[in-house]
Short mmCIF file of C-alpha atoms in Angstrom, two decimals:
data_model
loop_
_atom_site.label_atom_id
_atom_site.label_comp_id
_atom_site.label_asym_id
_atom_site.label_seq_id
_atom_site.Cartn_x
_atom_site.Cartn_y
_atom_site.Cartn_z
CA MET A 121 19.93 -15.55 6.15
CA GLY A 122 17.52 -16.29 3.32
CA GLU A 123 18.17 -16.07 -0.39
CA LEU A 124 16.03 -12.95 -0.73
CA THR A 125 17.96 -11.15 2.01
CA ARG A 126 21.28 -12.01 0.33
CA ILE A 127 20.05 -10.74 -3.02
CA LEU A 128 18.71 -7.56 -1.41
CA GLU A 129 22.10 -6.93 0.19
CA ARG A 130 23.82 -7.43 -3.16
CA ALA A 131 21.32 -5.13 -4.87
CA GLU A 132 21.97 -2.44 -2.23
CA SER A 133 25.67 -2.58 -2.99
CA GLY A 134 24.90 -1.88 -6.65
CA ASP A 135 25.21 -5.38 -8.10
CA PRO A 136 23.17 -5.22 -11.35
CA VAL A 137 22.94 -9.01 -11.50
CA ALA A 138 21.22 -9.02 -8.10
CA ILE A 139 18.58 -6.59 -9.37
CA ASP A 140 17.92 -8.94 -12.28
CA GLU A 141 17.65 -11.89 -9.87
CA LEU A 142 15.37 -10.03 -7.49
CA LEU A 143 12.29 -9.57 -9.68
CA PRO A 144 11.65 -13.25 -10.48
CA LEU A 145 12.13 -14.08 -6.81
CA VAL A 146 9.56 -11.56 -5.53
CA TYR A 147 7.25 -11.19 -8.54
CA ASN A 148 4.50 -13.58 -7.42
CA GLU A 149 4.31 -12.06 -3.95
CA LEU A 150 4.23 -8.55 -5.43
CA ARG A 151 1.40 -9.61 -7.75
CA GLN A 152 -0.49 -10.98 -4.75
CA LEU A 153 -0.01 -7.65 -2.94
CA ALA A 154 -1.18 -5.74 -6.00
CA ARG A 155 -4.22 -7.99 -6.52
CA SER A 156 -5.18 -7.53 -2.91
CA LYS A 157 -4.82 -3.78 -3.14
CA LEU A 158 -6.69 -3.52 -6.43
CA SER A 159 -9.52 -5.73 -5.14
CA ARG A 160 -10.51 -2.82 -2.89
CA GLU A 161 -10.59 -0.41 -5.81
CA SER A 162 -13.53 0.35 -8.03
CA PRO A 163 -14.02 -2.22 -10.81
CA ASN A 164 -13.92 0.67 -13.33
CA GLN A 165 -10.41 1.77 -12.48
CA SER A 166 -7.91 1.31 -15.28
CA LEU A 167 -4.78 0.24 -13.41
CA GLN A 168 -3.94 -3.43 -13.94
CA THR A 169 -2.13 -5.71 -11.49
CA THR A 170 0.95 -6.04 -13.69
CA GLU A 171 1.16 -2.28 -14.17
CA LEU A 172 0.98 -1.67 -10.41
CA VAL A 173 3.63 -4.32 -9.73
CA HIS A 174 6.01 -2.89 -12.32
CA GLU A 175 5.58 0.70 -11.20
CA ALA A 176 6.07 -0.25 -7.55
CA TYR A 177 9.13 -2.37 -8.41
CA LEU A 178 10.72 0.51 -10.31
CA ARG A 179 10.28 2.69 -7.24
CA LEU A 180 11.73 -0.02 -5.02
CA ILE A 181 14.94 -0.51 -6.97
CA GLY A 182 15.69 3.18 -7.38
CA PRO A 183 19.04 4.65 -6.36
CA ASN A 184 20.07 4.76 -2.71
CA ARG A 185 17.48 2.19 -1.60
CA THR A 186 18.27 -0.02 1.35
CA TRP A 187 16.22 -2.79 2.89
CA GLU A 188 16.54 -4.46 6.25
CA GLY A 189 15.53 -7.83 4.88
CA ARG A 190 12.39 -9.43 3.49
CA ARG A 191 9.94 -7.77 5.88
CA HIS A 192 11.21 -4.31 5.13
CA PHE A 193 11.21 -4.95 1.37
CA PHE A 194 7.57 -6.10 1.29
CA ALA A 195 6.46 -3.33 3.66
CA ALA A 196 8.15 -0.87 1.28
CA ALA A 197 6.38 -2.57 -1.65
CA ALA A 198 3.00 -2.21 0.07
CA GLU A 199 3.73 1.43 0.87
CA SER A 200 4.86 2.06 -2.71
CA MET A 201 1.64 0.56 -4.09
CA ARG A 202 -0.40 2.64 -1.66
CA ARG A 203 1.36 5.81 -2.78
CA ILE A 204 0.83 4.96 -6.45
CA LEU A 205 -2.91 4.53 -5.88
CA ILE A 206 -3.09 7.70 -3.77
CA ASP A 207 -1.24 9.68 -6.45
CA ARG A 208 -3.74 8.42 -9.05
CA ALA A 209 -6.66 9.40 -6.81
CA ARG A 210 -5.19 12.86 -6.24
CA ARG A 211 -4.58 13.31 -9.95
CA LYS A 212 -8.17 12.31 -10.66
CA HIS A 213 -9.46 14.90 -8.17
CA SER A 214 -7.12 17.70 -9.23
CA VAL A 215 -8.51 20.93 -10.66
CA LYS A 216 -6.63 20.30 -13.90
CA HIS A 217 -8.65 17.12 -14.36
CA GLY A 218 -11.96 18.69 -13.33
CA GLY A 219 -11.70 17.78 -9.64
CA GLN A 220 -13.54 20.92 -8.60
CA PHE A 221 -16.67 19.65 -10.37
CA GLN A 222 -18.91 16.94 -9.08
CA ARG A 223 -19.47 14.27 -11.69
CA ILE A 224 -23.10 13.25 -12.00
CA GLU A 225 -23.86 10.33 -14.27
CA LEU A 226 -26.66 7.85 -14.58
CA ASN A 227 -24.19 4.98 -14.20
CA GLU A 228 -24.02 4.02 -10.49
CA GLN A 229 -20.62 2.38 -10.90
CA SER A 230 -19.13 5.71 -11.99
CA LEU A 231 -20.47 7.36 -8.85
CA GLU A 232 -19.02 4.58 -6.72
CA GLN A 233 -15.64 5.03 -8.38
CA GLU A 234 -15.61 8.75 -7.59
CA SER A 235 -16.49 8.20 -3.94
CA THR A 236 -13.85 5.48 -3.67
CA ALA A 237 -11.12 7.85 -4.86
CA ALA A 238 -12.27 10.58 -2.45
CA GLU A 239 -12.45 8.09 0.42
CA MET A 240 -8.98 6.83 -0.44
CA LEU A 241 -7.57 10.34 -0.02
CA ILE A 242 -9.23 10.64 3.39
CA VAL A 243 -7.94 7.22 4.46
CA ASN A 244 -4.45 8.16 3.26
CA ASP A 245 -4.50 11.30 5.42
CA LEU A 246 -5.64 9.25 8.40
CA PHE A 247 -2.87 6.69 7.87
CA ASP A 248 -0.29 9.48 7.69
CA ARG A 249 -1.53 10.82 11.03
CA LEU A 250 -1.60 7.33 12.55
CA THR A 251 2.00 6.80 11.39
CA GLN A 252 3.01 10.08 13.01
CA TYR A 253 1.51 9.25 16.41
CA HIS A 254 1.55 5.43 16.52
CA PRO A 255 4.10 4.03 14.02
CA GLY A 256 3.95 0.40 15.22
CA GLU A 257 0.20 0.27 14.95
CA ALA A 258 0.33 2.03 11.58
CA GLU A 259 2.74 -0.56 10.22
CA ILE A 260 0.33 -3.38 11.07
CA ALA A 261 -2.65 -1.44 9.72
CA LYS A 262 -0.89 -0.61 6.44
CA LEU A 263 0.17 -4.19 5.82
CA HIS A 264 -3.31 -5.43 6.68
CA TYR A 265 -5.34 -2.76 4.91
CA PHE A 266 -3.19 -1.88 1.93
CA ALA A 267 -1.23 -5.09 1.33
CA GLY A 268 -4.03 -7.48 2.27
CA PHE A 269 -1.94 -9.42 4.79
CA SER A 270 -3.75 -11.31 7.53
CA ILE A 271 -2.85 -10.16 11.04
CA ARG A 272 -0.83 -13.35 11.48
CA GLU A 273 1.06 -12.59 8.24
CA CYS A 274 1.67 -9.03 9.45
CA ALA A 275 3.13 -10.36 12.68
CA LYS A 276 5.41 -12.73 10.81
CA ALA A 277 6.51 -10.04 8.34
CA ILE A 278 7.34 -7.59 11.12
CA GLY A 279 8.78 -10.18 13.45
CA ILE A 280 6.48 -9.72 16.43
CA PRO A 281 4.18 -12.13 18.28
CA SER A 282 0.69 -12.61 16.80
CA SER A 283 -0.91 -11.41 20.02
CA THR A 284 1.00 -8.12 19.80
CA ALA A 285 -0.01 -7.72 16.16
CA HIS A 286 -3.66 -8.34 17.07
CA ASP A 287 -3.45 -5.76 19.86
CA ARG A 288 -1.87 -3.22 17.53
CA TRP A 289 -4.50 -3.89 14.85
CA ARG A 290 -7.34 -3.46 17.36
CA PHE A 291 -5.87 -0.15 18.50
CA ALA A 292 -5.26 1.07 14.93
CA ARG A 293 -8.76 0.07 13.83
CA ALA A 294 -10.37 1.82 16.83
CA TRP A 295 -8.23 4.91 16.26
CA LEU A 296 -9.12 5.05 12.56
CA VAL A 297 -12.85 4.57 13.26
CA ALA A 298 -12.79 7.33 15.88
CA GLU A 299 -10.98 9.68 13.51
CA MET A 300 -13.42 8.90 10.68
CA GLN A 301 -16.36 9.64 13.02
CA ASP A 302 -14.76 12.94 14.00
CA ARG A 303 -14.57 13.89 10.31
CA ASP A 304 -18.30 13.21 9.86
#
């Protein structure tokens, strides 16, 4: 059992010292996840890596949280970051924030940012459906797409052979492409 797993178990049991020990142990990997996720976002978005890490971490250490080890913790971190970005995209497109209007500006980067947020909402819906019908494939796809893991890293994180992870990724990618084409 690794040090991280022991600290996670202590944190689950409510040990406040373990929660303090956890952040320095996982911080660099969480920053890497956040950087990877934010690299796919528009350059004009305002969320910084540190802000995403901290917000995700606060969600991860909330009450009644349990983790089944390192893999589960980082999968939960990737999912938390995905949800944070999706919530921001939804907020940006809400009626309260003028989401019913189409923004037209001369600045091409602004237009790209708007389409990125709209596309993110579509991709989120597709991932939710993929999770519903094919959870194993969705887990690989989420780690790869949202956390920026290589397929080999996904396999290691989940604890499956690389060949299985590659098969699941191929299926998930084909499924997502087919669903995107059906939407068009």
